[in-house]
Amino acid sequence: MSINVSLLQISVETNRTAKRRHWSHEEEVRLASAWLNNSNDSIQGNGKKGDTFWKDITAEFNSNAPADRQRDTNQLKIHWSRLKTVINDFNGCWTQATRVNKSGASDDQLMDESLKLFEVRFKKPFTLIHWWRTLKNQPSWRKKSSNHMFPYLLMMT
């Protein structure tokens, strides 16, 4: 009987470790891409209920993932919701930097200015550039983020 208990404990520990796996940049970009693909689906994307929408995102995310890096729907939803606010905040900094842009400023200069604005406003560096670059020009992201970012623009000017 103690052998079965030991095997059960090992199984529980393995499951906990799998659930606490850190997110790689590649996984985060894959999540953003799956979200965009399902949001931009003009036939089905706009009318999907939350559960169906996230089930489809999960299926797409996992279809492009190695077997040992698959995630469940809850993990994707939680990670997305935690990081979308930070990305919206940075997007507000980017928008402010481009609006006060001096003629001839390069994208690198705008990025430097945006990163400085973010760090001053939020007291920490912005580390999700890979997500933001994946999302920034997509219509479905811009529509969902525009209502969120403007209050920060007003506070920062």
PDB file of C-alpha atoms in Angstrom:
ATOM      1  CA  MET A   1       0.000   0.000   0.000  1.00  0.00           C
ATOM      2  CA  SER A   2       2.830   2.435   0.698  1.00  0.00           C
ATOM      3  CA  ILE A   3       4.076   1.914  -2.871  1.00  0.00           C
ATOM      4  CA  ASN A   4       0.744   3.135  -4.256  1.00  0.00           C
ATOM      5  CA  VAL A   5       0.817   6.169  -1.973  1.00  0.00           C
ATOM      6  CA  SER A   6       4.358   6.959  -3.145  1.00  0.00           C
ATOM      7  CA  LEU A   7       3.328   6.665  -6.790  1.00  0.00           C
ATOM      8  CA  LEU A   8       0.352   8.911  -6.126  1.00  0.00           C
ATOM      9  CA  GLN A   9       2.604  11.509  -4.463  1.00  0.00           C
ATOM     10  CA  ILE A  10       4.978  11.453  -7.438  1.00  0.00           C
ATOM     11  CA  SER A  11       2.016  11.908  -9.803  1.00  0.00           C
ATOM     12  CA  VAL A  12       0.708  14.878  -7.803  1.00  0.00           C
ATOM     13  CA  GLU A  13       4.167  16.486  -7.733  1.00  0.00           C
ATOM     14  CA  THR A  14       4.543  15.990 -11.495  1.00  0.00           C
ATOM     15  CA  ASN A  15       1.154  17.633 -12.123  1.00  0.00           C
ATOM     16  CA  ARG A  16       2.014  20.605  -9.904  1.00  0.00           C
ATOM     17  CA  THR A  17       5.324  21.092 -11.702  1.00  0.00           C
ATOM     18  CA  ALA A  18       3.623  20.990 -15.101  1.00  0.00           C
ATOM     19  CA  LYS A  19       1.090  23.584 -13.994  1.00  0.00           C
ATOM     20  CA  ARG A  20       3.809  25.964 -12.729  1.00  0.00           C
ATOM     21  CA  ARG A  21       5.884  25.834 -15.877  1.00  0.00           C
ATOM     22  CA  HIS A  22       7.365  29.192 -16.878  1.00  0.00           C
ATOM     23  CA  TRP A  23       6.218  30.748 -20.126  1.00  0.00           C
ATOM     24  CA  SER A  24       8.785  31.079 -22.910  1.00  0.00           C
ATOM     25  CA  HIS A  25       8.780  33.989 -25.354  1.00  0.00           C
ATOM     26  CA  GLU A  26       7.815  31.538 -28.108  1.00  0.00           C
ATOM     27  CA  GLU A  27       4.807  30.348 -26.097  1.00  0.00           C
ATOM     28  CA  GLU A  28       3.690  33.905 -25.408  1.00  0.00           C
ATOM     29  CA  VAL A  29       3.896  34.816 -29.085  1.00  0.00           C
ATOM     30  CA  ARG A  30       2.008  31.612 -29.936  1.00  0.00           C
ATOM     31  CA  LEU A  31      -0.720  32.578 -27.439  1.00  0.00           C
ATOM     32  CA  ALA A  32      -0.974  36.090 -28.883  1.00  0.00           C
ATOM     33  CA  SER A  33      -1.128  34.659 -32.409  1.00  0.00           C
ATOM     34  CA  ALA A  34      -3.832  32.147 -31.465  1.00  0.00           C
ATOM     35  CA  TRP A  35      -5.837  34.938 -29.806  1.00  0.00           C
ATOM     36  CA  LEU A  36      -5.471  37.131 -32.895  1.00  0.00           C
ATOM     37  CA  ASN A  37      -6.350  34.352 -35.326  1.00  0.00           C
ATOM     38  CA  ASN A  38      -9.535  33.630 -33.424  1.00  0.00           C
ATOM     39  CA  SER A  39     -10.370  37.322 -32.923  1.00  0.00           C
ATOM     40  CA  ASN A  40      -9.813  38.113 -36.602  1.00  0.00           C
ATOM     41  CA  ASP A  41     -11.984  35.232 -37.809  1.00  0.00           C
ATOM     42  CA  SER A  42     -14.595  37.329 -39.607  1.00  0.00           C
ATOM     43  CA  ILE A  43     -16.973  34.385 -40.024  1.00  0.00           C
ATOM     44  CA  GLN A  44     -16.951  32.959 -36.500  1.00  0.00           C
ATOM     45  CA  GLY A  45     -14.616  35.027 -34.320  1.00  0.00           C
ATOM     46  CA  ASN A  46     -16.863  37.920 -33.416  1.00  0.00           C
ATOM     47  CA  GLY A  47     -19.857  35.789 -32.461  1.00  0.00           C
ATOM     48  CA  LYS A  48     -18.196  33.137 -30.309  1.00  0.00           C
ATOM     49  CA  LYS A  49     -19.095  32.839 -26.660  1.00  0.00           C
ATOM     50  CA  GLY A  50     -16.210  33.032 -24.182  1.00  0.00           C
ATOM     51  CA  ASP A  51     -15.890  29.296 -23.586  1.00  0.00           C
ATOM     52  CA  THR A  52     -15.938  28.443 -27.295  1.00  0.00           C
ATOM     53  CA  PHE A  53     -13.547  31.282 -28.093  1.00  0.00           C
ATOM     54  CA  TRP A  54     -10.979  30.093 -25.515  1.00  0.00           C
ATOM     55  CA  LYS A  55     -11.465  26.429 -26.437  1.00  0.00           C
ATOM     56  CA  ASP A  56     -10.545  27.322 -30.030  1.00  0.00           C
ATOM     57  CA  ILE A  57      -7.530  29.355 -28.864  1.00  0.00           C
ATOM     58  CA  THR A  58      -6.386  26.390 -26.756  1.00  0.00           C
ATOM     59  CA  ALA A  59      -6.756  23.992 -29.688  1.00  0.00           C
ATOM     60  CA  GLU A  60      -4.719  26.274 -31.955  1.00  0.00           C
ATOM     61  CA  PHE A  61      -2.077  26.954 -29.289  1.00  0.00           C
ATOM     62  CA  ASN A  62      -1.610  23.247 -28.570  1.00  0.00           C
ATOM     63  CA  SER A  63      -1.654  22.199 -32.240  1.00  0.00           C
ATOM     64  CA  ASN A  64       1.581  24.162 -32.674  1.00  0.00           C
ATOM     65  CA  ALA A  65       3.178  23.127 -29.371  1.00  0.00           C
ATOM     66  CA  PRO A  66       5.465  20.230 -28.501  1.00  0.00           C
ATOM     67  CA  ALA A  67       3.682  17.598 -26.411  1.00  0.00           C
ATOM     68  CA  ASP A  68       5.556  18.632 -23.251  1.00  0.00           C
ATOM     69  CA  ARG A  69       4.629  22.335 -23.657  1.00  0.00           C
ATOM     70  CA  GLN A  70       0.861  22.087 -24.065  1.00  0.00           C
ATOM     71  CA  ARG A  71      -1.380  24.214 -21.864  1.00  0.00           C
ATOM     72  CA  ASP A  72      -4.987  23.967 -20.756  1.00  0.00           C
ATOM     73  CA  THR A  73      -7.620  26.619 -21.386  1.00  0.00           C
ATOM     74  CA  ASN A  74      -7.458  27.982 -17.857  1.00  0.00           C
ATOM     75  CA  GLN A  75      -3.689  28.492 -18.050  1.00  0.00           C
ATOM     76  CA  LEU A  76      -4.059  30.408 -21.326  1.00  0.00           C
ATOM     77  CA  LYS A  77      -6.898  32.597 -20.040  1.00  0.00           C
ATOM     78  CA  ILE A  78      -5.080  33.466 -16.816  1.00  0.00           C
ATOM     79  CA  HIS A  79      -1.804  34.262 -18.573  1.00  0.00           C
ATOM     80  CA  TRP A  80      -3.587  36.363 -21.191  1.00  0.00           C
ATOM     81  CA  SER A  81      -5.560  38.361 -18.642  1.00  0.00           C
ATOM     82  CA  ARG A  82      -2.504  39.063 -16.483  1.00  0.00           C
ATOM     83  CA  LEU A  83      -0.417  40.360 -19.324  1.00  0.00           C
ATOM     84  CA  LYS A  84      -2.933  42.171 -21.533  1.00  0.00           C
ATOM     85  CA  THR A  85      -3.232  44.990 -18.987  1.00  0.00           C
ATOM     86  CA  VAL A  86       0.535  45.537 -18.927  1.00  0.00           C
ATOM     87  CA  ILE A  87       0.642  45.486 -22.728  1.00  0.00           C
ATOM     88  CA  ASN A  88      -2.206  48.004 -22.877  1.00  0.00           C
ATOM     89  CA  ASP A  89      -0.292  50.220 -20.480  1.00  0.00           C
ATOM     90  CA  PHE A  90       2.780  50.096 -22.690  1.00  0.00           C
ATOM     91  CA  ASN A  91       0.658  50.695 -25.780  1.00  0.00           C
ATOM     92  CA  GLY A  92      -0.498  53.931 -24.145  1.00  0.00           C
ATOM     93  CA  CYS A  93       3.140  54.949 -23.672  1.00  0.00           C
ATOM     94  CA  TRP A  94       3.878  54.119 -27.322  1.00  0.00           C
ATOM     95  CA  THR A  95       0.879  56.150 -28.465  1.00  0.00           C
ATOM     96  CA  GLN A  96       1.997  59.114 -26.393  1.00  0.00           C
ATOM     97  CA  ALA A  97       5.559  58.895 -27.726  1.00  0.00           C
ATOM     98  CA  THR A  98       4.340  58.783 -31.335  1.00  0.00           C
ATOM     99  CA  ARG A  99       1.954  61.706 -30.801  1.00  0.00           C
ATOM    100  CA  VAL A 100       4.654  63.963 -29.418  1.00  0.00           C
ATOM    101  CA  ASN A 101       7.125  62.584 -31.952  1.00  0.00           C
ATOM    102  CA  LYS A 102       9.645  65.017 -33.271  1.00  0.00           C
ATOM    103  CA  SER A 103       9.863  64.904 -37.019  1.00  0.00           C
ATOM    104  CA  GLY A 104      12.336  62.299 -38.182  1.00  0.00           C
ATOM    105  CA  ALA A 105      12.372  60.141 -35.030  1.00  0.00           C
ATOM    106  CA  SER A 106      13.167  56.508 -35.828  1.00  0.00           C
ATOM    107  CA  ASP A 107      11.208  53.531 -34.513  1.00  0.00           C
ATOM    108  CA  ASP A 108      14.165  52.758 -32.234  1.00  0.00           C
ATOM    109  CA  GLN A 109      14.010  56.272 -30.782  1.00  0.00           C
ATOM    110  CA  LEU A 110      10.252  55.966 -30.295  1.00  0.00           C
ATOM    111  CA  MET A 111      10.748  52.614 -28.570  1.00  0.00           C
ATOM    112  CA  ASP A 112      13.377  54.096 -26.239  1.00  0.00           C
ATOM    113  CA  GLU A 113      11.031  56.959 -25.360  1.00  0.00           C
ATOM    114  CA  SER A 114       8.103  54.582 -24.814  1.00  0.00           C
ATOM    115  CA  LEU A 115      10.165  52.334 -22.545  1.00  0.00           C
ATOM    116  CA  LYS A 116      11.260  55.363 -20.495  1.00  0.00           C
ATOM    117  CA  LEU A 117       7.669  56.594 -20.184  1.00  0.00           C
ATOM    118  CA  PHE A 118       6.522  53.162 -19.031  1.00  0.00           C
ATOM    119  CA  GLU A 119       9.264  52.872 -16.437  1.00  0.00           C
ATOM    120  CA  VAL A 120       8.571  56.335 -15.032  1.00  0.00           C
ATOM    121  CA  ARG A 121       4.826  55.750 -14.894  1.00  0.00           C
ATOM    122  CA  PHE A 122       4.790  52.173 -13.566  1.00  0.00           C
ATOM    123  CA  LYS A 123       8.109  52.053 -11.673  1.00  0.00           C
ATOM    124  CA  LYS A 124       9.283  48.918 -13.493  1.00  0.00           C
ATOM    125  CA  PRO A 125      10.682  48.094 -16.930  1.00  0.00           C
ATOM    126  CA  PHE A 126       8.422  46.808 -19.697  1.00  0.00           C
ATOM    127  CA  THR A 127       9.518  43.271 -20.588  1.00  0.00           C
ATOM    128  CA  LEU A 128       6.795  42.142 -22.998  1.00  0.00           C
ATOM    129  CA  ILE A 129       8.000  43.758 -26.210  1.00  0.00           C
ATOM    130  CA  HIS A 130       7.668  40.435 -28.051  1.00  0.00           C
ATOM    131  CA  TRP A 131       3.922  40.349 -27.190  1.00  0.00           C
ATOM    132  CA  TRP A 132       3.352  43.989 -27.990  1.00  0.00           C
ATOM    133  CA  ARG A 133       5.027  43.687 -31.407  1.00  0.00           C
ATOM    134  CA  THR A 134       2.826  40.706 -32.244  1.00  0.00           C
ATOM    135  CA  LEU A 135      -0.353  42.601 -31.294  1.00  0.00           C
ATOM    136  CA  LYS A 136       0.233  46.307 -31.927  1.00  0.00           C
ATOM    137  CA  ASN A 137      -1.037  46.692 -35.504  1.00  0.00           C
ATOM    138  CA  GLN A 138      -3.819  44.142 -35.422  1.00  0.00           C
ATOM    139  CA  PRO A 139      -7.326  45.636 -35.754  1.00  0.00           C
ATOM    140  CA  SER A 140      -8.887  43.312 -33.165  1.00  0.00           C
ATOM    141  CA  TRP A 141      -6.222  44.250 -30.601  1.00  0.00           C
ATOM    142  CA  ARG A 142      -6.413  47.958 -31.348  1.00  0.00           C
ATOM    143  CA  LYS A 143     -10.183  47.938 -30.957  1.00  0.00           C
ATOM    144  CA  LYS A 144     -10.049  46.066 -27.626  1.00  0.00           C
ATOM    145  CA  SER A 145      -7.108  48.089 -26.277  1.00  0.00           C
ATOM    146  CA  SER A 146      -8.164  51.608 -27.300  1.00  0.00           C
ATOM    147  CA  ASN A 147     -10.749  52.009 -24.541  1.00  0.00           C
ATOM    148  CA  HIS A 148      -8.226  50.884 -21.950  1.00  0.00           C
ATOM    149  CA  MET A 149      -5.235  52.971 -22.983  1.00  0.00           C
ATOM    150  CA  PHE A 150      -6.630  56.483 -23.215  1.00  0.00           C
ATOM    151  CA  PRO A 151      -6.995  57.083 -19.452  1.00  0.00           C
ATOM    152  CA  TYR A 152      -3.239  56.481 -19.141  1.00  0.00           C
ATOM    153  CA  LEU A 153      -2.518  58.935 -21.918  1.00  0.00           C
ATOM    154  CA  LEU A 154      -4.440  61.621 -20.071  1.00  0.00           C
ATOM    155  CA  MET A 155      -2.603  60.887 -16.835  1.00  0.00           C
ATOM    156  CA  MET A 156       0.785  61.000 -18.528  1.00  0.00           C
ATOM    157  CA  THR A 157       0.460  64.311 -20.393  1.00  0.00           C
TER     158      THR A 157
END
